[in-house]
Coordinates of N, CA and C in Angstrom, one line a residue:
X1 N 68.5 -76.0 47.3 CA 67.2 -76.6 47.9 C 66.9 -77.8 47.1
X2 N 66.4 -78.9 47.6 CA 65.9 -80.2 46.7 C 64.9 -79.7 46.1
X3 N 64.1 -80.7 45.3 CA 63.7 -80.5 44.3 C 62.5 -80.7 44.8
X4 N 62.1 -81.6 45.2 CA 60.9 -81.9 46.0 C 60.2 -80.7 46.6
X5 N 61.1 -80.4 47.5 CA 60.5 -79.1 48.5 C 60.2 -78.0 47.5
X6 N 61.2 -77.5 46.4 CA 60.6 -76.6 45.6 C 59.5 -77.0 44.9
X7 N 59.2 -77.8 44.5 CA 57.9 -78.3 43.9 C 56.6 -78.3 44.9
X8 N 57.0 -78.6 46.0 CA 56.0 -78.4 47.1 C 55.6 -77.0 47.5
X9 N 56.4 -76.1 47.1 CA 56.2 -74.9 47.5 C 55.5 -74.1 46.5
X10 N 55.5 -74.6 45.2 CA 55.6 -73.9 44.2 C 53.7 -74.4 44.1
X11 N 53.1 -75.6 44.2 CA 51.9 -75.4 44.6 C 51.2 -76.2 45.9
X12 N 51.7 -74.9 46.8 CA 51.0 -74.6 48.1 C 49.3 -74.1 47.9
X13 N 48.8 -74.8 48.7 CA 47.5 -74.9 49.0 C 47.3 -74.1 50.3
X14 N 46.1 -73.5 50.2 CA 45.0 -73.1 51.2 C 45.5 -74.0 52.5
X15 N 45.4 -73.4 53.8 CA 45.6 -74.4 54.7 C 44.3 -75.1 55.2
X16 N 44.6 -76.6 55.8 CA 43.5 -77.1 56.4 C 43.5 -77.3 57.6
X17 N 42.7 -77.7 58.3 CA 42.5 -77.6 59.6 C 43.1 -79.1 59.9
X18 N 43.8 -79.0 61.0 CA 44.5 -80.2 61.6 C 44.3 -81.6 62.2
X19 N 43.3 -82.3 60.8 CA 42.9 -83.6 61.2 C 43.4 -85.1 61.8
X20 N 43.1 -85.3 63.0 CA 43.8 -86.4 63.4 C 42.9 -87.4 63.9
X21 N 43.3 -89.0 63.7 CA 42.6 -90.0 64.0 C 41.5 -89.5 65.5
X22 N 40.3 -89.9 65.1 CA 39.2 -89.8 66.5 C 38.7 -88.1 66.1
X23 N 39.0 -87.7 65.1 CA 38.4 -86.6 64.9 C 36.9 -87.0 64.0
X24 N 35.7 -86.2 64.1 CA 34.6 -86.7 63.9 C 34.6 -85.4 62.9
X25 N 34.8 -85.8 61.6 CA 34.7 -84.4 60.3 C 33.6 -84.3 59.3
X26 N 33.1 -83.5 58.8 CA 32.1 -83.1 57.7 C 33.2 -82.8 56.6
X27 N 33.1 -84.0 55.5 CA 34.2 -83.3 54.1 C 33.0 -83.1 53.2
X28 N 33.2 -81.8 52.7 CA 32.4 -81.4 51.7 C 33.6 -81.6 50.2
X29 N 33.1 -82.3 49.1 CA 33.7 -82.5 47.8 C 33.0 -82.2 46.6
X30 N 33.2 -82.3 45.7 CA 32.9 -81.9 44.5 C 32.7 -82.9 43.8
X31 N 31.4 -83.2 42.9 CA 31.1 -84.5 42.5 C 30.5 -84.0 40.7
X32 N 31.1 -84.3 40.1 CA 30.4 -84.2 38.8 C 29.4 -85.3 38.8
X33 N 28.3 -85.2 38.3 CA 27.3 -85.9 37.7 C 26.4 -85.2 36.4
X34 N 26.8 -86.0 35.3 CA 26.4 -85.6 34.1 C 27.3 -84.4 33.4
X35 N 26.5 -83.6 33.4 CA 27.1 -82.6 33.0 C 26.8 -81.1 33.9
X36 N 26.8 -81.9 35.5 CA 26.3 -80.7 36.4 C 26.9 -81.1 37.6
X37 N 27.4 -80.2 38.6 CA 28.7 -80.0 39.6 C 27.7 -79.5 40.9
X38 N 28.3 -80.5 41.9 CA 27.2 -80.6 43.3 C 28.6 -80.5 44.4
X39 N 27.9 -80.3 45.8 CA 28.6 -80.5 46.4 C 28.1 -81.7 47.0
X40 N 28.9 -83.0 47.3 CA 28.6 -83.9 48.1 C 29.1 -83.9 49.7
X41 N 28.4 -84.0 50.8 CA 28.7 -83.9 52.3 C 29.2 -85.4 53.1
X42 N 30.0 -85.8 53.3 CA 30.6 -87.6 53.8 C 30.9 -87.0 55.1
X43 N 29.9 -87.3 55.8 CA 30.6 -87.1 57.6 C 30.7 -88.6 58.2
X44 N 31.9 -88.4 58.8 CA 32.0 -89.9 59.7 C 33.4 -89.6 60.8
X45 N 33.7 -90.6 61.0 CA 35.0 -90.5 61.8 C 36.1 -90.9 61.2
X46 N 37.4 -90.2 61.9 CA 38.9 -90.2 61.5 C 39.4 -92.1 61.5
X47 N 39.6 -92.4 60.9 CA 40.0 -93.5 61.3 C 41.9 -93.9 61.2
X48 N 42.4 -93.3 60.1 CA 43.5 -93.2 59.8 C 43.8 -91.8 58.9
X49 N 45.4 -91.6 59.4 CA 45.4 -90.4 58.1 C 46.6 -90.9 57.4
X50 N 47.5 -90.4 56.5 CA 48.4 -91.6 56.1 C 49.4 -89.9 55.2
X51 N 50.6 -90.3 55.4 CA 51.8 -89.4 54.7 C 51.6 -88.3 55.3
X52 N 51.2 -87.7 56.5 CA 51.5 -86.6 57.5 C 51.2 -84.8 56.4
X53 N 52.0 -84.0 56.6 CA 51.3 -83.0 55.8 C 52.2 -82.6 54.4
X54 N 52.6 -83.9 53.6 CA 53.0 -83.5 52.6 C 51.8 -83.4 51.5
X55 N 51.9 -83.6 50.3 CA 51.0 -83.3 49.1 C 50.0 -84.7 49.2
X56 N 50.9 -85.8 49.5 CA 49.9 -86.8 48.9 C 48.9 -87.4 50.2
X57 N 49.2 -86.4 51.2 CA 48.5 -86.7 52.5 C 47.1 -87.3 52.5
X58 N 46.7 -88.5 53.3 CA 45.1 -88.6 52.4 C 44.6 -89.3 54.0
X59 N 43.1 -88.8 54.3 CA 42.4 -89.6 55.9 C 41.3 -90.4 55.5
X60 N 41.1 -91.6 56.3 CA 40.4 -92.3 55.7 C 39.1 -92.6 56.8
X61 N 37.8 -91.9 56.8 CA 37.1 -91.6 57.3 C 35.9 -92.9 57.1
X62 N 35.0 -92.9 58.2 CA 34.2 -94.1 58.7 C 33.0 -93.8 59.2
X63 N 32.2 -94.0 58.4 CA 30.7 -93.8 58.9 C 29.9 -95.0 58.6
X64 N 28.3 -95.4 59.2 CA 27.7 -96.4 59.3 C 26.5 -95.5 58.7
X65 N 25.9 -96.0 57.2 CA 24.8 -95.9 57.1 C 23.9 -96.8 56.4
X66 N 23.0 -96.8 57.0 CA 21.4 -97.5 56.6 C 22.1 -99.5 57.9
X67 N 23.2 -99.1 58.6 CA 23.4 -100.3 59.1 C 24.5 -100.9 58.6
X68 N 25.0 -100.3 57.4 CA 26.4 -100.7 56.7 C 27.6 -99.7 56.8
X69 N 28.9 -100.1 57.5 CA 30.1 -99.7 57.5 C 30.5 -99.1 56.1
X70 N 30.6 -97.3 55.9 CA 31.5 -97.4 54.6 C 32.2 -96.7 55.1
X71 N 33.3 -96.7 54.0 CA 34.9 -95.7 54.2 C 35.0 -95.6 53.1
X72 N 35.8 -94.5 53.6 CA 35.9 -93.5 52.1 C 37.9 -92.9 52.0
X73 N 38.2 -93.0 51.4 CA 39.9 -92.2 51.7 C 40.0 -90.9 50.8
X74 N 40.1 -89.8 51.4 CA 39.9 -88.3 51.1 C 41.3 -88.4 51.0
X75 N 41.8 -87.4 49.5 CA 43.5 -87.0 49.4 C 43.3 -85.3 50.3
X76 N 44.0 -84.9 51.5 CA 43.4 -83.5 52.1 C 43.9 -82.6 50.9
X77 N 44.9 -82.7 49.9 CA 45.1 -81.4 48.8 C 44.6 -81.5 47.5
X78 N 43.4 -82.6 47.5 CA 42.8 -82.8 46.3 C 42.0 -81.5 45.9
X79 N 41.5 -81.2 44.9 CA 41.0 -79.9 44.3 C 39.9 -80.2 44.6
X80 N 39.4 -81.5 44.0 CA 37.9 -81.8 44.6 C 37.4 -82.1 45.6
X81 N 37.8 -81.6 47.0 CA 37.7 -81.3 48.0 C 38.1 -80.1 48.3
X82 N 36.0 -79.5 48.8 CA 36.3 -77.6 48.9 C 36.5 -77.6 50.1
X83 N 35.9 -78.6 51.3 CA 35.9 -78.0 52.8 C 36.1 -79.2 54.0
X84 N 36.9 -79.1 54.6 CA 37.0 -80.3 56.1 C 36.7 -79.4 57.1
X85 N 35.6 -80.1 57.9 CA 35.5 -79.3 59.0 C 35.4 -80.1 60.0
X86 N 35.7 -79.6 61.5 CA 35.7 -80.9 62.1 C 35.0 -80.1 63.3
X87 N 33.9 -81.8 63.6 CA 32.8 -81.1 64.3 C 33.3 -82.0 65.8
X88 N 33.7 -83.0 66.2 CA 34.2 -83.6 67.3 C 35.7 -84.0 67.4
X89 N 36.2 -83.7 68.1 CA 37.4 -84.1 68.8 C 37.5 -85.3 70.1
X90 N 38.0 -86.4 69.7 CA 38.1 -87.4 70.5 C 39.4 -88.0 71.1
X91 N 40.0 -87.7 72.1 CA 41.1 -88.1 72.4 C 41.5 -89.7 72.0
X92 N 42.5 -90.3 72.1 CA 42.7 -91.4 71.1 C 44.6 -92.0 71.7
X93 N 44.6 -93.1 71.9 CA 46.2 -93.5 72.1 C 46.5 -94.5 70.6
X94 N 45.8 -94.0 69.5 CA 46.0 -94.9 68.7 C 46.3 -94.3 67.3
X95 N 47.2 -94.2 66.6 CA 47.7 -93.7 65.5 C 46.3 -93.9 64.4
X96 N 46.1 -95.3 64.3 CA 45.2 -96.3 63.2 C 43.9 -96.7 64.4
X97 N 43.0 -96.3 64.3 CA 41.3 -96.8 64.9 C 41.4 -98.1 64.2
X98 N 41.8 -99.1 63.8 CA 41.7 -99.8 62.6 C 40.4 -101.1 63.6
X99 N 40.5 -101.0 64.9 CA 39.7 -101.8 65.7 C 38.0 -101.7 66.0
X100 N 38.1 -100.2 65.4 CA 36.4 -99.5 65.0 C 35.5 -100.4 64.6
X101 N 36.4 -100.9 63.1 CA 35.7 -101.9 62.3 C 34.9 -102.7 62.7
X102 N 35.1 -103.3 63.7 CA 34.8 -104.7 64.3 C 33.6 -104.2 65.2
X103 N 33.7 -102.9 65.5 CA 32.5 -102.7 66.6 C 31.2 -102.2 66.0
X104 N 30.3 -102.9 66.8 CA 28.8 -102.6 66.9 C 28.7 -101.5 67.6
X105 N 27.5 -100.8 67.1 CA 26.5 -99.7 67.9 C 27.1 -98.5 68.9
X106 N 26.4 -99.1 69.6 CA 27.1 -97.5 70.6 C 28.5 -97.6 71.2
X107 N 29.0 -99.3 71.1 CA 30.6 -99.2 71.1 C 31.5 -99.0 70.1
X108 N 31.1 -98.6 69.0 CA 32.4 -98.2 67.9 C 32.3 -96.6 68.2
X109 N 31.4 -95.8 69.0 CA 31.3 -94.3 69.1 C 32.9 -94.1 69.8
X110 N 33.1 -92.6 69.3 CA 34.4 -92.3 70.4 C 33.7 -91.1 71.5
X111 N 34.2 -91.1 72.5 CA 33.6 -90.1 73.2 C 34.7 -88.8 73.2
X112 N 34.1 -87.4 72.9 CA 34.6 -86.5 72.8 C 34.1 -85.3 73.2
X113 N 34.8 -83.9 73.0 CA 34.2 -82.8 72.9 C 34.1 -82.3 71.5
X114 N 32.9 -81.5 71.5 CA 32.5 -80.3 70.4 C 34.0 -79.2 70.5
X115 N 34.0 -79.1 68.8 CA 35.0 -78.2 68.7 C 33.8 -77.5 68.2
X116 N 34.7 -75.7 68.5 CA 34.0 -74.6 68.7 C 34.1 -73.9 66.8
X117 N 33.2 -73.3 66.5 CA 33.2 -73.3 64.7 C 34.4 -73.1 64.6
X118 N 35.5 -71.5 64.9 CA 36.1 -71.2 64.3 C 37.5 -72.3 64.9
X119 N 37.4 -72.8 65.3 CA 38.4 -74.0 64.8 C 38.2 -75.0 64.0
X120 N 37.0 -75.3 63.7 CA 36.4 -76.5 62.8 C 37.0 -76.0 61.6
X121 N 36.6 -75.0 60.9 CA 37.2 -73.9 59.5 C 38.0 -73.5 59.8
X122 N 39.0 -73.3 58.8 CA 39.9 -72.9 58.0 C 39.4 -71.6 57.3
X123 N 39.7 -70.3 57.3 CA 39.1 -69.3 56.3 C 40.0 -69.7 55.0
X124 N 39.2 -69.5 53.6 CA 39.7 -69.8 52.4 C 40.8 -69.0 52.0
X125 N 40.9 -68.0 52.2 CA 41.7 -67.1 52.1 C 41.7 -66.0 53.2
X126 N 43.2 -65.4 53.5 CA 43.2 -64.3 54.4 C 42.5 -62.6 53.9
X127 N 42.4 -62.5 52.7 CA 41.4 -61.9 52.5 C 40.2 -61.6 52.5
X128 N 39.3 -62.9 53.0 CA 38.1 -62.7 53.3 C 38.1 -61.9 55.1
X129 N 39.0 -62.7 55.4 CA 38.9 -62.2 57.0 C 39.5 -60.2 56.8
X130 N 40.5 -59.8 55.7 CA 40.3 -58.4 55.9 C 39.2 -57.9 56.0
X131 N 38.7 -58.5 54.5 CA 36.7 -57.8 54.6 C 35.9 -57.9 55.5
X132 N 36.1 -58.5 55.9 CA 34.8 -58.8 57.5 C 35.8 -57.2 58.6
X133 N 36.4 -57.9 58.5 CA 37.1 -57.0 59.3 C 36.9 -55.0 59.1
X134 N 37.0 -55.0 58.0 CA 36.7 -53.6 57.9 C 35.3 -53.6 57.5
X135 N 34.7 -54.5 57.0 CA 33.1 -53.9 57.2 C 32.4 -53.9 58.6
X136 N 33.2 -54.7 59.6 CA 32.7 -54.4 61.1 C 33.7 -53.1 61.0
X137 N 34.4 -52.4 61.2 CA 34.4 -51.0 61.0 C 34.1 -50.4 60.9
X138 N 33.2 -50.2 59.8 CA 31.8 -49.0 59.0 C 31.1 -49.5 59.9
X139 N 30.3 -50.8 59.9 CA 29.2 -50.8 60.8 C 29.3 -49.9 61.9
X140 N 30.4 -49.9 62.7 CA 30.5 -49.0 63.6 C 30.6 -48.4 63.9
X141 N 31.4 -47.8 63.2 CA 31.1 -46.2 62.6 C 29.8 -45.7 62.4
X142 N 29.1 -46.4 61.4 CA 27.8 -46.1 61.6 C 27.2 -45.9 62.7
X143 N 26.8 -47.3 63.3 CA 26.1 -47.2 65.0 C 26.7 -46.0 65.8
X144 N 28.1 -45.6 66.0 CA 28.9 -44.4 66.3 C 27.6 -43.1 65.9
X145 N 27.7 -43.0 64.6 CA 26.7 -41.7 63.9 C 25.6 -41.7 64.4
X146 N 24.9 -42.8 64.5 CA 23.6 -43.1 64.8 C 22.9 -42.6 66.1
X147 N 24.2 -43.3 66.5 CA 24.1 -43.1 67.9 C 24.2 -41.2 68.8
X148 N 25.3 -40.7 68.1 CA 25.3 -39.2 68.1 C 23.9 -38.1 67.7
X149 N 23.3 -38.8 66.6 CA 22.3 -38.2 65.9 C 21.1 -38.3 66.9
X150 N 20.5 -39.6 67.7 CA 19.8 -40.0 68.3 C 20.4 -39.2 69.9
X151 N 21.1 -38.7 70.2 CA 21.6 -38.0 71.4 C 21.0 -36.2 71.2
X152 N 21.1 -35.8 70.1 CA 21.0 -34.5 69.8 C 19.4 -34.4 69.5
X153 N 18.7 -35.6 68.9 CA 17.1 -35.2 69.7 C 16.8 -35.3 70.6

């Protein structure tokens, strides 16, 4: 096996949800200040994503605020980045939006649909979804008893 790929396997990461240019995302990050750990929220649009889904994969997202264009370039397997979520999906014939830039107002918007939560997230691990999973179980079990109990008065 090359060397590379063993290295790549050896620190695999959590999966992320499959961001592509014209996607409209919420990255939640991790921001030291001082000597105290925040989460910071950067929502804008996909503009580019760059090295596809290897390690050093990184998207470079675009939002307008107070009237000023910023961009920001997120690495997707950086540690200090806990969450991508993606709240619009915009169909797109363009690898690079790089033409965004240039647009004013309600013409740099992309027009899309709402993606539905559980495609926006990624669960952090497959173990949280066991636990949900078997505590809707009991619950029902429960409501099951409840329900039996409330029959016999």
């Amino acid at each position: 096996m090359d060397l590379l790929t063993t290295f790549q396997q050896s620190v695999a990461r959590p999966p992320r949800p499959d961001v592509r240019p014209g996607d409209t995302v919420r990255v939640t990050e991790k921001v030291k200040e001082g000597g105290k750990e925040r989460n910071a929220i950067f929502e804008g649009l996909v503009i580019a994503r760059k090295h596809g889904a290897e390690p050093g994969a990184t998207i470079t997202v675009r939002k307008i605020a107070f009237g000023v264009g910023v961009e920001r370039i997120f690495p997707l397997w950086a540690p200090t980045v806990v969450n991508i979520e993606i709240i619009r999906r915009a169909k797109t014939r363009r690898a690079k939006l790089n033409f965004i830039r240039k647009r004013v107002g309600k013409r740099s918007t992309l027009r899309g649909e709402l993606v539905p939560p559980e495609i926006g997230q990624v669960q952090k691990e497959s173990q949280e979804i066991e636990v949900a999973k078997s505590t809707q179980e009991t619950d029902s079990q429960k409501n099951q008893g409840e329900e039996e109990k409330a029959g016999d008065n």
